[in-house]
Amino acid sequence: SKGGHASFMVKEMLEQPEAVRRTIQDRIGIDGSVRLDGLGIEESTFARINKVVVVACGTASYGGQIAKYAIERWCRIPVEVDLAHEFRYRTPLLDARTLVVAISQSGETMDTLMAVRYAREQGAVVLSICNTQGSTIARESNGVLHTLAGPEIAVASTKAFLAQVTANLLLALYLAQFRGSALREETFAVAKELRRIPDLIQRTLDRAGRVNALAADLREATSVLFIGRHVGFPVALEGALKLKELAYIHAEGFAAGELKHGAIALIDQGQPVIVIVPSLRHSSLLHAKVMSTIQEVKARGGWVVAVADDGDGVVAEWADEVIAVPESSPLLAPLLTTVPLQLFAAGLAAEKGLDVDQPRNLAKSVTVE
Ligand code: M6R
């Protein structure tokens, strides 16, 4: 049941703190040590891995892009992220030392399942990250790490996405800690911080009113651009997908640095641009780069909404609107910055009187190739 909410999607967005909390529970000790029991893959197998390939579709693939930043930083293992439906057709290089991570909420997405089968035929080790217990992808993988978001009914993925990002971070932290990481202290500190993230997600949800007001302001928009840098880039892609799916508004996500290579030609008077701003305190270099992108957009008449840290005293000088989220380590920030983008898409859909649980032309799980 919708539990008194307007839609399953709203209910599921509000369940995000719990979805993340359950996915973390028992997997991070109070000292920040990460344990992943019952994966079905031996530690000795993980110890041999020299490459990771993530395969997934849609929202799950954006979560996979976040895994790349985390695994490469903490584990120094090269990571590729592939859309599952492209993967088999490019004759990828796979062997017994390749870990293929297949991410799927439903565990039934045919494109992802076919990628899993192909990877196993090639002798790779397949770990799936699935939300549905006993799903086909989970069964056909060598091992499975379950996200514990609970059933997701709405077509647009919300709580399953945050749980996937959490599981990806847990996997990265686990690999880093037992294989040995040059950033060992950072991995323990971030793991401890991850335990506190459900409360920060709650605080982000509590600010929905501000986002809804913004959605009302943009009721007439016909195009919205999303830009981000580092892990803000996949968050921008996710924000754009949510808006397309739910509100049927043309939206695109870009890497902030890529804008000047073409897409900036789209910016004219009043064009809404939502910018995911990296933490000023944690990465002043990235922050400065994104500030200069904001200035480029403003100089061409764009209307900038920044999603930025609470403590960011600089962004307000440049952006037209600021949506503040609690401060976090850079790799955890997607668990917070995604939330206002979900609320924004749902708010705009509500403004337009659309059914957010069953958007047109879409199915919850895509079981055809
Ligand atoms: O069940 P899966 O995670 O494999 O589904 C993958 C995509 O089809 C899914 O994330 C899709 O992009 C959602 N509708 C996004 O909200």
PDB file of C-alpha atoms in Angstrom, residues 143-249:
ATOM      1  CA  GLY A 143      28.046 -14.120  -5.848  1.00  0.00           C
ATOM      2  CA  VAL A 144      25.523 -11.484  -4.817  1.00  0.00           C
ATOM      3  CA  LEU A 145      25.570  -8.425  -2.581  1.00  0.00           C
ATOM      4  CA  HIS A 146      21.988  -7.539  -1.776  1.00  0.00           C
ATOM      5  CA  THR A 147      20.777  -4.007  -1.430  1.00  0.00           C
ATOM      6  CA  LEU A 148      18.140  -4.027   1.276  1.00  0.00           C
ATOM      7  CA  ALA A 149      15.885  -1.230   0.064  1.00  0.00           C
ATOM      8  CA  GLY A 150      12.751  -3.387   0.253  1.00  0.00           C
ATOM      9  CA  PRO A 151      10.342  -3.734  -2.678  1.00  0.00           C
ATOM     10  CA  GLU A 152      10.358  -0.805  -5.100  1.00  0.00           C
ATOM     11  CA  ILE A 153       7.013  -0.432  -6.881  1.00  0.00           C
ATOM     12  CA  ALA A 154       7.233   2.943  -8.670  1.00  0.00           C
ATOM     13  CA  VAL A 155       8.762   2.692 -12.140  1.00  0.00           C
ATOM     14  CA  ALA A 156      11.291   5.418 -11.399  1.00  0.00           C
ATOM     15  CA  SER A 157      14.045   4.130  -9.173  1.00  0.00           C
ATOM     16  CA  THR A 158      14.710   6.161  -6.024  1.00  0.00           C
ATOM     17  CA  LYS A 159      15.431   4.213  -2.846  1.00  0.00           C
ATOM     18  CA  ALA A 160      16.943   1.337  -4.828  1.00  0.00           C
ATOM     19  CA  PHE A 161      19.382   3.808  -6.402  1.00  0.00           C
ATOM     20  CA  LEU A 162      20.572   5.150  -3.071  1.00  0.00           C
ATOM     21  CA  ALA A 163      20.898   1.575  -1.801  1.00  0.00           C
ATOM     22  CA  GLN A 164      22.913   0.662  -4.929  1.00  0.00           C
ATOM     23  CA  VAL A 165      25.265   3.584  -4.409  1.00  0.00           C
ATOM     24  CA  THR A 166      25.652   2.475  -0.790  1.00  0.00           C
ATOM     25  CA  ALA A 167      26.420  -1.123  -1.831  1.00  0.00           C
ATOM     26  CA  ASN A 168      28.936   0.103  -4.401  1.00  0.00           C
ATOM     27  CA  LEU A 169      30.709   2.125  -1.723  1.00  0.00           C
ATOM     28  CA  LEU A 170      30.655  -0.851   0.653  1.00  0.00           C
ATOM     29  CA  LEU A 171      32.229  -3.027  -2.044  1.00  0.00           C
ATOM     30  CA  ALA A 172      34.930  -0.433  -2.719  1.00  0.00           C
ATOM     31  CA  LEU A 173      35.676  -0.009   0.994  1.00  0.00           C
ATOM     32  CA  TYR A 174      35.737  -3.776   1.550  1.00  0.00           C
ATOM     33  CA  LEU A 175      38.142  -4.400  -1.348  1.00  0.00           C
ATOM     34  CA  ALA A 176      40.344  -1.519  -0.212  1.00  0.00           C
ATOM     35  CA  GLN A 177      40.493  -2.663   3.392  1.00  0.00           C
ATOM     36  CA  PHE A 178      41.361  -6.291   2.842  1.00  0.00           C
ATOM     37  CA  ARG A 179      43.621  -5.835  -0.175  1.00  0.00           C
ATOM     38  CA  GLY A 180      45.435  -2.978   1.540  1.00  0.00           C
ATOM     39  CA  SER A 181      44.981   0.629   0.517  1.00  0.00           C
ATOM     40  CA  ALA A 182      47.342   3.578   0.519  1.00  0.00           C
ATOM     41  CA  LEU A 183      44.325   5.476   1.841  1.00  0.00           C
ATOM     42  CA  ARG A 184      43.574   3.039   4.640  1.00  0.00           C
ATOM     43  CA  GLU A 185      42.704   5.739   7.187  1.00  0.00           C
ATOM     44  CA  GLU A 186      40.417   7.463   4.739  1.00  0.00           C
ATOM     45  CA  THR A 187      38.527   4.209   4.092  1.00  0.00           C
ATOM     46  CA  PHE A 188      37.869   3.729   7.809  1.00  0.00           C
ATOM     47  CA  ALA A 189      36.853   7.360   8.267  1.00  0.00           C
ATOM     48  CA  VAL A 190      34.501   7.305   5.272  1.00  0.00           C
ATOM     49  CA  ALA A 191      32.969   3.998   6.410  1.00  0.00           C
ATOM     50  CA  LYS A 192      32.232   5.564   9.794  1.00  0.00           C
ATOM     51  CA  GLU A 193      30.755   8.582   8.079  1.00  0.00           C
ATOM     52  CA  LEU A 194      28.601   6.290   5.906  1.00  0.00           C
ATOM     53  CA  ARG A 195      26.974   4.945   9.068  1.00  0.00           C
ATOM     54  CA  ARG A 196      25.706   8.447   9.779  1.00  0.00           C
ATOM     55  CA  ILE A 197      24.508   9.163   6.263  1.00  0.00           C
ATOM     56  CA  PRO A 198      20.894   7.927   6.744  1.00  0.00           C
ATOM     57  CA  ASP A 199      20.310  10.815   9.167  1.00  0.00           C
ATOM     58  CA  LEU A 200      21.682  13.283   6.634  1.00  0.00           C
ATOM     59  CA  ILE A 201      19.422  11.839   3.919  1.00  0.00           C
ATOM     60  CA  GLN A 202      16.532  12.444   6.310  1.00  0.00           C
ATOM     61  CA  ARG A 203      17.617  16.068   6.786  1.00  0.00           C
ATOM     62  CA  THR A 204      17.772  16.467   3.016  1.00  0.00           C
ATOM     63  CA  LEU A 205      14.257  15.075   2.625  1.00  0.00           C
ATOM     64  CA  ASP A 206      13.043  17.445   5.321  1.00  0.00           C
ATOM     65  CA  ARG A 207      13.906  20.342   2.997  1.00  0.00           C
ATOM     66  CA  ALA A 208      11.463  19.201   0.294  1.00  0.00           C
ATOM     67  CA  GLY A 209       9.392  22.380   0.585  1.00  0.00           C
ATOM     68  CA  ARG A 210      12.098  24.485  -0.968  1.00  0.00           C
ATOM     69  CA  VAL A 211      12.495  22.081  -3.890  1.00  0.00           C
ATOM     70  CA  ASN A 212       8.749  21.959  -4.484  1.00  0.00           C
ATOM     71  CA  ALA A 213       8.667  25.749  -4.699  1.00  0.00           C
ATOM     72  CA  LEU A 214      11.385  25.560  -7.325  1.00  0.00           C
ATOM     73  CA  ALA A 215       9.423  22.937  -9.270  1.00  0.00           C
ATOM     74  CA  ALA A 216       6.416  25.285  -9.258  1.00  0.00           C
ATOM     75  CA  ASP A 217       8.616  28.109 -10.621  1.00  0.00           C
ATOM     76  CA  LEU A 218       9.803  25.885 -13.454  1.00  0.00           C
ATOM     77  CA  ARG A 219       6.356  24.546 -14.342  1.00  0.00           C
ATOM     78  CA  GLU A 220       6.573  25.937 -17.877  1.00  0.00           C
ATOM     79  CA  ALA A 221      10.127  24.784 -18.598  1.00  0.00           C
ATOM     80  CA  THR A 222      10.577  22.803 -21.802  1.00  0.00           C
ATOM     81  CA  SER A 223      14.215  21.910 -21.248  1.00  0.00           C
ATOM     82  CA  VAL A 224      16.410  21.596 -18.167  1.00  0.00           C
ATOM     83  CA  LEU A 225      20.147  20.930 -18.197  1.00  0.00           C
ATOM     84  CA  PHE A 226      22.029  19.237 -15.349  1.00  0.00           C
ATOM     85  CA  ILE A 227      25.767  19.535 -14.925  1.00  0.00           C
ATOM     86  CA  GLY A 228      28.247  18.092 -12.479  1.00  0.00           C
ATOM     87  CA  ARG A 229      31.873  17.201 -12.101  1.00  0.00           C
ATOM     88  CA  HIS A 230      33.519  14.091 -10.570  1.00  0.00           C
ATOM     89  CA  VAL A 231      30.713  12.078  -8.903  1.00  0.00           C
ATOM     90  CA  GLY A 232      28.418  15.040  -9.520  1.00  0.00           C
ATOM     91  CA  PHE A 233      28.443  14.016 -13.185  1.00  0.00           C
ATOM     92  CA  PRO A 234      26.549  10.715 -12.730  1.00  0.00           C
ATOM     93  CA  VAL A 235      24.249  12.562 -10.304  1.00  0.00           C
ATOM     94  CA  ALA A 236      23.518  15.061 -13.104  1.00  0.00           C
ATOM     95  CA  LEU A 237      22.713  12.171 -15.455  1.00  0.00           C
ATOM     96  CA  GLU A 238      20.372  10.698 -12.851  1.00  0.00           C
ATOM     97  CA  GLY A 239      18.650  14.060 -12.276  1.00  0.00           C
ATOM     98  CA  ALA A 240      18.068  14.410 -16.015  1.00  0.00           C
ATOM     99  CA  LEU A 241      16.707  10.872 -16.359  1.00  0.00           C
ATOM    100  CA  LYS A 242      14.271  11.385 -13.460  1.00  0.00           C
ATOM    101  CA  LEU A 243      12.946  14.560 -15.080  1.00  0.00           C
ATOM    102  CA  LYS A 244      12.468  12.892 -18.473  1.00  0.00           C
ATOM    103  CA  GLU A 245      10.772   9.839 -16.983  1.00  0.00           C
ATOM    104  CA  LEU A 246       8.461  11.600 -14.578  1.00  0.00           C
ATOM    105  CA  ALA A 247       7.706  15.021 -16.021  1.00  0.00           C
ATOM    106  CA  TYR A 248       8.303  14.358 -19.756  1.00  0.00           C
ATOM    107  CA  ILE A 249      10.537  17.392 -19.963  1.00  0.00           C
TER     108      ILE A 249
END
